[in-house]
XYZ file of C-alpha atoms in Angstrom:
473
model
C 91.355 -119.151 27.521
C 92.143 -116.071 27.322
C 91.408 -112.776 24.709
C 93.946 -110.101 24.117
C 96.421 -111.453 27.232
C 93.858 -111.215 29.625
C 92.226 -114.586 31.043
C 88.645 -115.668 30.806
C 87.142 -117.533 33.234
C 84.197 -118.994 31.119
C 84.876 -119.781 27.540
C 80.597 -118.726 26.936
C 81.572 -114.950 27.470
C 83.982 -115.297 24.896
C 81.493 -116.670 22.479
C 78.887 -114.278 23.811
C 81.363 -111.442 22.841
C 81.774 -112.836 19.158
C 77.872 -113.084 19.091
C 77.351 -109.120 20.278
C 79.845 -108.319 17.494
C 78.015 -110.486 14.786
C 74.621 -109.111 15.412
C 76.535 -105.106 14.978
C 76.642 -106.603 11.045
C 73.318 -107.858 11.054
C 74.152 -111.589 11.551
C 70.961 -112.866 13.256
C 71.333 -116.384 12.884
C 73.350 -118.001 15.730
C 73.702 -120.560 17.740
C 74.539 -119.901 21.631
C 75.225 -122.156 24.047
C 72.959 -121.183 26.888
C 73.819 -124.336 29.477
C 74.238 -124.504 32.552
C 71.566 -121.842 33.857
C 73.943 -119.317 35.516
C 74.458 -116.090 35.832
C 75.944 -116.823 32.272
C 73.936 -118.798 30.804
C 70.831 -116.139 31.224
C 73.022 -113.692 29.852
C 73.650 -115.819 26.589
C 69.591 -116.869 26.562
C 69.305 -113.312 26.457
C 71.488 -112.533 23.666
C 69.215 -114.731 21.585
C 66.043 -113.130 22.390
C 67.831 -110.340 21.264
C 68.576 -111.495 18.326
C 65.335 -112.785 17.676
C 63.855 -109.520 18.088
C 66.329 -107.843 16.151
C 65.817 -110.328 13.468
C 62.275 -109.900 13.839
C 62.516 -106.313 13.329
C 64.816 -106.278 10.847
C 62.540 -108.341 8.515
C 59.754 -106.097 9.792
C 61.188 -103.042 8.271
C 62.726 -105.103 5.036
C 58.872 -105.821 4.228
C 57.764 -102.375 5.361
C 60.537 -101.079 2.739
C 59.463 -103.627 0.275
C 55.391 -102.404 0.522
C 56.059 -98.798 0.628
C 57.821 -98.701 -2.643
C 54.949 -100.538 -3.885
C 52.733 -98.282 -2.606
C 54.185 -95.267 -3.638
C 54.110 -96.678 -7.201
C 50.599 -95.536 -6.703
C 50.030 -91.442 -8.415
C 46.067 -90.708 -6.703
C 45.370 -91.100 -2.998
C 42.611 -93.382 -3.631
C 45.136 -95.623 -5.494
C 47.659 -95.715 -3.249
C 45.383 -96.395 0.081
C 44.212 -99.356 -1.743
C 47.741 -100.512 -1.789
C 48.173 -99.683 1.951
C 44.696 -101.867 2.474
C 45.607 -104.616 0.190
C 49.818 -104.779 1.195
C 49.880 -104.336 4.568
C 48.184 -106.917 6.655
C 52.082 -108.543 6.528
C 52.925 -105.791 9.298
C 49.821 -104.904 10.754
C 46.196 -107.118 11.553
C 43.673 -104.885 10.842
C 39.700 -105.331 9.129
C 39.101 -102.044 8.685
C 41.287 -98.921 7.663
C 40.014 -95.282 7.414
C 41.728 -92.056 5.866
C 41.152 -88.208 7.141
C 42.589 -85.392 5.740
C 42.574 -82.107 8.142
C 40.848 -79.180 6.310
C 42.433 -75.856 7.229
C 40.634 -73.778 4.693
C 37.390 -73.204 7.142
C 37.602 -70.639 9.648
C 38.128 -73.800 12.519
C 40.275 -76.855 11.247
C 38.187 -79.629 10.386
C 38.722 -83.464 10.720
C 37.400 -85.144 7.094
C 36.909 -88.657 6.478
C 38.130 -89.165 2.641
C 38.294 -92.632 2.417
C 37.367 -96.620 4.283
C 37.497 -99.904 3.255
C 36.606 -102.971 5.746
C 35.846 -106.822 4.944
C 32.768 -106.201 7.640
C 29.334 -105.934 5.794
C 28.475 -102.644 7.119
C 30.914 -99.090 6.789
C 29.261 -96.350 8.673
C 31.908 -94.215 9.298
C 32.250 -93.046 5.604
C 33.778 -90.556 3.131
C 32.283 -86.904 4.181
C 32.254 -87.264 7.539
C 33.811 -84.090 9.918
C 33.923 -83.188 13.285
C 36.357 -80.433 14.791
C 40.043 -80.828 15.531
C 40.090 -78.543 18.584
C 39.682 -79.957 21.856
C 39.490 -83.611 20.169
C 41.988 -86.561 21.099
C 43.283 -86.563 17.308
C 44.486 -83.341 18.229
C 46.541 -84.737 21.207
C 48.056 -87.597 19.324
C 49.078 -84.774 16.923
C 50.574 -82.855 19.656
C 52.121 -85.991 20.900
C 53.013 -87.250 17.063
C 52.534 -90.508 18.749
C 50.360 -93.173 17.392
C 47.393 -94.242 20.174
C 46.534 -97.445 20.832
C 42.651 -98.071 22.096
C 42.582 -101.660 23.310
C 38.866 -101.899 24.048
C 36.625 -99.169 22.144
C 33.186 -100.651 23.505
C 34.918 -99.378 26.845
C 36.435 -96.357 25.660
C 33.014 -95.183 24.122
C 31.243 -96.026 27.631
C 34.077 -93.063 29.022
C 33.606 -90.704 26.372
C 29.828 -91.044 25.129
C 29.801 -88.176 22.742
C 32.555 -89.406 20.328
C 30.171 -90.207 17.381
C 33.237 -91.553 14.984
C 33.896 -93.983 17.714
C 30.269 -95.131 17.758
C 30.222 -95.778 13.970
C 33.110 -98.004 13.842
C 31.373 -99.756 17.388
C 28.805 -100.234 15.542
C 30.787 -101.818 12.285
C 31.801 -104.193 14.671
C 35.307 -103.123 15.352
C 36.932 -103.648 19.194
C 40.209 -102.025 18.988
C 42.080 -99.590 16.918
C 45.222 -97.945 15.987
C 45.547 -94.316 15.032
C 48.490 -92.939 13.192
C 49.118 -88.937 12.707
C 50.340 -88.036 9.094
C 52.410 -85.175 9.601
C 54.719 -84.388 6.063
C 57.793 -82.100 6.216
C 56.689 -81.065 9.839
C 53.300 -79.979 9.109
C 50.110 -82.531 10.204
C 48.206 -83.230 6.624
C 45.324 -86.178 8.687
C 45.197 -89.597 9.924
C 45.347 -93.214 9.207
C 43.063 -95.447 11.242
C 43.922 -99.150 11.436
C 40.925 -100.933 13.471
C 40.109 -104.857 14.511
C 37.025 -106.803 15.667
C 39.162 -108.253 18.325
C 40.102 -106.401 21.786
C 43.920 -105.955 22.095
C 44.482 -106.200 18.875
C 47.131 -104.138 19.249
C 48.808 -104.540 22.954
C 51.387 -106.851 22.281
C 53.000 -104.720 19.126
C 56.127 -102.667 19.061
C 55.213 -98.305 19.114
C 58.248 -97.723 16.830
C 57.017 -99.798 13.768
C 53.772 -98.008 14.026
C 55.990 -94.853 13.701
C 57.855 -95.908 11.264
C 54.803 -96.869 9.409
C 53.269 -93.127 9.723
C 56.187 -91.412 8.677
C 56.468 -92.975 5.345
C 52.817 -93.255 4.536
C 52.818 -89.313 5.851
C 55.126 -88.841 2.396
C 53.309 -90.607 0.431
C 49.965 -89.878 1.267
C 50.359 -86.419 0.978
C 52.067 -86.815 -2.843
C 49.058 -88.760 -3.562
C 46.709 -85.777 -1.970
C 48.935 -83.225 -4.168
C 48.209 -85.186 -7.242
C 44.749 -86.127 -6.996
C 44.111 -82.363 -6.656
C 45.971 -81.146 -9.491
C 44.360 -84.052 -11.432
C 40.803 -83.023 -10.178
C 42.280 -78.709 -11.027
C 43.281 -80.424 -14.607
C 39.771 -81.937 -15.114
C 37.951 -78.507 -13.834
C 40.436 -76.944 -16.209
C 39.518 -79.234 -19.215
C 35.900 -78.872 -18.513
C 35.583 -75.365 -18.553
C 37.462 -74.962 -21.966
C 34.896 -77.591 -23.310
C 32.724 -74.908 -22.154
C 34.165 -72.374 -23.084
C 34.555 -73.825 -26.783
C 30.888 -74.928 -26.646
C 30.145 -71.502 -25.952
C 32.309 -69.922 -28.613
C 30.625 -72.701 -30.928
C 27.021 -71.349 -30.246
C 28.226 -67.716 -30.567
C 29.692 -68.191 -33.846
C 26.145 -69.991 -34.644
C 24.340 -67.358 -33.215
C 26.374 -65.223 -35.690
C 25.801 -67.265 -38.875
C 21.919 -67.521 -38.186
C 21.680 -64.053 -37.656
C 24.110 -63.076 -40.438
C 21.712 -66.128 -42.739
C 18.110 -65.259 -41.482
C 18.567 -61.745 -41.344
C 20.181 -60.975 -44.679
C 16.951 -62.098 -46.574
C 14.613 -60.107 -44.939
C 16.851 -57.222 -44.749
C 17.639 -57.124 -48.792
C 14.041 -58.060 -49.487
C 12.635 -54.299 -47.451
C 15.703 -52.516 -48.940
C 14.237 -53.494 -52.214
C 10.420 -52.434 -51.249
C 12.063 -49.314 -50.112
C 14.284 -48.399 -53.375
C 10.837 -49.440 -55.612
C 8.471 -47.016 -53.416
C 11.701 -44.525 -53.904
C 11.245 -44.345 -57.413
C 9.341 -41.525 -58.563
C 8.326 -43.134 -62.059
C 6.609 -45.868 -60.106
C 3.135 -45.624 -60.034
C 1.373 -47.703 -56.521
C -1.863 -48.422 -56.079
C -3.542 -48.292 -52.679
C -4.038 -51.721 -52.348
C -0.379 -52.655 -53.994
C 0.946 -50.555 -51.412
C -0.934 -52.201 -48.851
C 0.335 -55.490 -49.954
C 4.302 -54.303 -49.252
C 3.480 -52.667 -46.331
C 1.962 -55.775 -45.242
C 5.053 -57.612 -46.545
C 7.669 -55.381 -44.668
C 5.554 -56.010 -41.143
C 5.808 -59.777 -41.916
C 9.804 -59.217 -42.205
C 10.059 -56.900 -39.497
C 8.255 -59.051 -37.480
C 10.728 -62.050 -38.776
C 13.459 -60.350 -37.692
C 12.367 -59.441 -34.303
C 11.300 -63.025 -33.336
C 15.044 -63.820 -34.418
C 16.929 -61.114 -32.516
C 14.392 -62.085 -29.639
C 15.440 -65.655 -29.585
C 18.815 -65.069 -30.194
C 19.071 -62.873 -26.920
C 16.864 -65.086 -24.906
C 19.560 -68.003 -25.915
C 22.566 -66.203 -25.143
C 21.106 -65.266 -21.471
C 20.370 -68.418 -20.729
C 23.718 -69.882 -21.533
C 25.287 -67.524 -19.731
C 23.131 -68.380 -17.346
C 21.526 -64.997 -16.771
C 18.057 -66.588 -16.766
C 16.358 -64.551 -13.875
C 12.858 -66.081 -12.985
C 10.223 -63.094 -11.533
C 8.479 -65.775 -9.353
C 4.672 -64.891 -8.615
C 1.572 -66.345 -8.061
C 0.008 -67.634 -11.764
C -3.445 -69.308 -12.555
C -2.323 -71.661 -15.276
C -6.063 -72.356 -16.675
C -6.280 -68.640 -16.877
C -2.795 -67.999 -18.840
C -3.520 -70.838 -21.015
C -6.901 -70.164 -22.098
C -5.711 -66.493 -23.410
C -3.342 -68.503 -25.210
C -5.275 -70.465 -26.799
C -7.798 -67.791 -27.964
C -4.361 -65.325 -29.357
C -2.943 -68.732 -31.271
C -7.091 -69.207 -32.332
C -6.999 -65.802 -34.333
C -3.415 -66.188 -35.629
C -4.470 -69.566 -37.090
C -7.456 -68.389 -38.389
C -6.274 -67.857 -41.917
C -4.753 -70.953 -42.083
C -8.018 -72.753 -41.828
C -6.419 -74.392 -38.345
C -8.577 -74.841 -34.896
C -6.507 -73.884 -31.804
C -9.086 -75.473 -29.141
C -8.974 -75.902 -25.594
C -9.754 -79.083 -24.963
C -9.599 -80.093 -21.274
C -7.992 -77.441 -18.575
C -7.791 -77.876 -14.329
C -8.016 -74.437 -12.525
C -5.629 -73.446 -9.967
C -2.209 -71.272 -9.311
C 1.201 -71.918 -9.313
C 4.550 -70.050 -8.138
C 5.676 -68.977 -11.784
C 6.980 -65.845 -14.004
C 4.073 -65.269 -16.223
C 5.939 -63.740 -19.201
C 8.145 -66.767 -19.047
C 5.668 -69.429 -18.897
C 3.385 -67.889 -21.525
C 6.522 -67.856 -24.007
C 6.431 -71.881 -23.299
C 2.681 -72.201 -24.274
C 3.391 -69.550 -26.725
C 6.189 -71.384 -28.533
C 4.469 -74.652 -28.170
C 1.315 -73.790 -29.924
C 2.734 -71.645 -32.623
C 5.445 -74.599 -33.396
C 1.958 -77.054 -33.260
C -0.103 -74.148 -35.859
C 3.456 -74.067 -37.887
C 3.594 -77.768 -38.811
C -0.048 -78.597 -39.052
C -1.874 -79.395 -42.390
C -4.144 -76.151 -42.955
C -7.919 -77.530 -41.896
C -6.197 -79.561 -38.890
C -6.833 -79.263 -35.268
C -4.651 -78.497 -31.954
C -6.121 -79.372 -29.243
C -4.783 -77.618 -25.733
C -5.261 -79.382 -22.299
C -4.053 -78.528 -18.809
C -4.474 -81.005 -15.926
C -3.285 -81.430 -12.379
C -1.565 -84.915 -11.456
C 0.600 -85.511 -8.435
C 1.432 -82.440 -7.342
C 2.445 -80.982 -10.937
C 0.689 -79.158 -13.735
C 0.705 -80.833 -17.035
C 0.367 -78.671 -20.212
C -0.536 -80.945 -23.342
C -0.254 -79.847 -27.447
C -1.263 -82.075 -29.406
C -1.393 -81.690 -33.084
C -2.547 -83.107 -36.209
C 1.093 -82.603 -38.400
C 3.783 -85.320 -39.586
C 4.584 -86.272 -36.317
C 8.697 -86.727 -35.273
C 10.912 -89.570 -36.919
C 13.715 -90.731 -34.332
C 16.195 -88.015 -36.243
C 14.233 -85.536 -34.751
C 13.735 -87.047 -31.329
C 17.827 -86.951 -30.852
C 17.929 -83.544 -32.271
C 14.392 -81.786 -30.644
C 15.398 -79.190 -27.736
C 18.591 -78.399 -28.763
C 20.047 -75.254 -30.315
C 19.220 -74.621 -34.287
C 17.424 -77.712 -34.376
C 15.497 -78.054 -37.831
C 13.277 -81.182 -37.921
C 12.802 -82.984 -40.776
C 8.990 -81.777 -41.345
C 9.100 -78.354 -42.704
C 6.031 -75.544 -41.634
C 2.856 -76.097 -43.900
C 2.315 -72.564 -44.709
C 5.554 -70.926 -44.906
C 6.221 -69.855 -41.982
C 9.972 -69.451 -40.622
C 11.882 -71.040 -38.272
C 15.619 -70.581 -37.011
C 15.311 -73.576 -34.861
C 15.191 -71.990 -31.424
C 12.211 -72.096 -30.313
C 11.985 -75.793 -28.349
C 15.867 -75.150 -27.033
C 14.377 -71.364 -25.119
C 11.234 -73.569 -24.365
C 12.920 -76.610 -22.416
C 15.436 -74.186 -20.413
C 12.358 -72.113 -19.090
C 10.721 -75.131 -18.108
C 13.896 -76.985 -16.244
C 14.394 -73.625 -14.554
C 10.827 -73.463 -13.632
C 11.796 -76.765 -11.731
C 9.548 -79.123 -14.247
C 10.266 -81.325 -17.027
C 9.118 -81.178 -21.055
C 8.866 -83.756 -23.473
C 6.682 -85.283 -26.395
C 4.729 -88.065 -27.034
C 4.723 -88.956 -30.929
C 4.977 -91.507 -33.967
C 5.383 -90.387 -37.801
C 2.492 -89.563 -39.669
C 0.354 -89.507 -35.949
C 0.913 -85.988 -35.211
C 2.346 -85.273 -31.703
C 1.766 -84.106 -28.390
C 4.012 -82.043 -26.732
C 3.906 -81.633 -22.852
C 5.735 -80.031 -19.863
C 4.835 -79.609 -16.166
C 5.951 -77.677 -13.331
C 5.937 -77.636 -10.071
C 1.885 -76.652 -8.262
């Protein structure tokens, strides 16, 4: 036999030469005769372990093809990790895999765990976790850019004690793990951790897949990073301009209610004024009395308005500084309750103090007697004249509890949606004409929450109500 004039002494080689050219195209499947077991023969059993592996790895990287596109179908990180978790068990036996990102933006780069999933009961080693990159052996196998291999991590954590994230996934049950840097266009962006409850998981496989594997997940895990943060910059952005417009909605409200509440009282002393102007008017003393009288109520109208108005638009831009001292509540209250007493007076109304705790709490006084303040006044305002509010302070479980209870029309379940919030008008209206921009309750409830305690109301139509908030002793 012989190929291009020159003789061959054993027709195999021949064969063995047309096999070596088939598997340059990619033609794995042969069939090579291998007998007798020469010097020959080994040579051809070796060109079929050779293609084996090649085949092997050909098919390897077809599938690792195949799941990457499918992967990087995936637009958020936490999308496309599930994909890696879910796809690629094909490639690589794993229970567990774990995502880190490295933080640069602190003054020393951080390690952060963003993401783990495991078909184990127990995940310890969780999203938030950190530990430093400097000095740590994720910093070597980014030095190296080689993936590391840890065959026996009950034994590895016996050599190095002090590696806490290797404790937590001990203790998750895994035995051996895989670690692959993620390093996109040249820079390291974190790490992909593939780990198995069985030793060795990971002996017998082949470095270059795992390689192969990090370098495309390094592409597509950081798009996925790059999108999930502009997505989470486009919610932040969209969030703020709902604030933004919920702001401008309340200052365009705080407009209208002071252009509304103000214009009446305002036109109602300019006409006083022109009337007491007029020299052909004749006033008696106790006519003039009665507008005098009637310009303080106005004046005093508008003030409670501009008041509230400026109290609301410090708090929502939350410029609601607390002067924090030392209060005694059954003290504060009880003044309270004899002011509101007087004030109710003419309106045939009892403002009583009906049970009342003594002790302090940390609280600004002007602040918390606005609360009591507004709560009693709004009880007086919507009582039947001859009625009764009744005023209680008690200490349970570490709080104080401030009760108003009143004798009015009680709340339908309108009001109930609507109580607290800015303008609200309830669907009672004050029994002796007294105004109300609707306020009141909203200044009331953000003093309280700030004060670190909680308001609400007990109440059924037609049973009155009781009207409560506590802070902190």
């Amino acid at each position: 036999m012989t190929r291009n004039n020159q003789k061959v002494s054993d027709p195999r080689i021949l064969q063995y030469i047309e096999v070596a050219e088939r598997l340059k195209q990619g033609d794995y499947n042969l069939d090579l005769a291998v007998t007798p077991v020469d010097e020959v023969g080994k040579l051809g059993q070796a060109l079929r372990d050779l293609a084996k592996t090649l085949e092997k790895r050909y098919h390897e990287l077809q599938k690792l093809d195949e799941i990457t596109w499918h992967i990087n179908a995936g637009l958020l990180l936490d999308d496309i990790l599930e994909n890696v978790y879910h796809n690629f068990r094909s490639l690589i036996p794993y229970n567990r895999i774990g995502f880190a990102l490295i933080d640069n933006e602190s003054s020393t780069a951080q390690v952060r765990a963003c993401w783990a999933k495991s078909d184990q009961k127990v995940v310890k080693l969780t999203k938030g976790y950190t530990a430093p990159l400097a000095g740590s052996s994720l910093e070597t196998i980014i030095a190296n850019d080689q993936p590391r291999i840890l065959n026996n991590l009950v034994a590895y954590l016996e050599c190095k004690p002090q590696s806490d994230s290797t404790r937590l996934i001990v203790e998750e049950g895994m035995q051996s793990s895989l670690t692959c840097p993620l390093i996109a266009n040249g820079i390291p962006v974190g790490f992909i951790f593939f780990s198995s409850i069985r030793p060795n998981t990971y002996a017998e496989m082949h470095v270059d897949i795992f390689k192969r594997i990090a370098g495309q997940l390094s592409v597509i895990v950081e798009k996925g990073r790059l999108v999930s943060e502009l997505a989470g910059q486009k919610t932040a952005i969209e969030k703020q301009n709902q604030e933004l417009q919920r702001l401008n909605e309340v200052k365009n409200a705080f407009l209208g209610m002071a252009a509304h509440d103000l214009r009446g009282p305002i036109g109602f002393i300019q006409m006083i004024s022109q009337f007491l102007l007029e020299p052909s008017e004749e006033v008696s003393e106790n006519e003039l009395k009665d507008f005098l009288d009637d310009i303080y109520r106005q004046t005093n109208h508008m003030l409670t308005l501009i008041d509230d108005l400026l109290d609301v638009s410090q708090i929502e831009a939350g410029e609601l500084n607390l002067n924090l001292v030392t209060v005694e509540i059954d003290k504060l209250v009880s003044e309270a309750v004899s002011r509101h007493a007087k004030m109710a007076a003419p309106k045939g109304t009892q403002v009583l103090l009906e049970t009342i705790s003594r002790g302090s709490a940390m609280a600004d006084p002007v602040r918390l007697r606005q609360v009591v303040d507004n709560l009693i006044s709004n009880a007086v305002k919507y009582s039947p004249p001859g009625s009764r509010v009744t005023v209680g302070v008690e200490r349970i479980d570490g709080d104080w509890r401030v009760n108003v209870k009143d004798e009015g029309p009680g709340l339908t379940d309108e009001d109930r949606r609507h109580l607290f919030q800015n303008f609200a008008r309830l669907s009672a209206r004050p029994t002796g004409g007294e105004k109300s921009v609707g306020l009141g309750l909203a200044i009331t409830r953000r003093v309280v929450e700030a004060h670190g305690g909680t308001i609400g109301v007990d109440s059924e139509p037609g049973l009155g109500a009781n009207f409560w908030f506590t802070i902190p002793a």
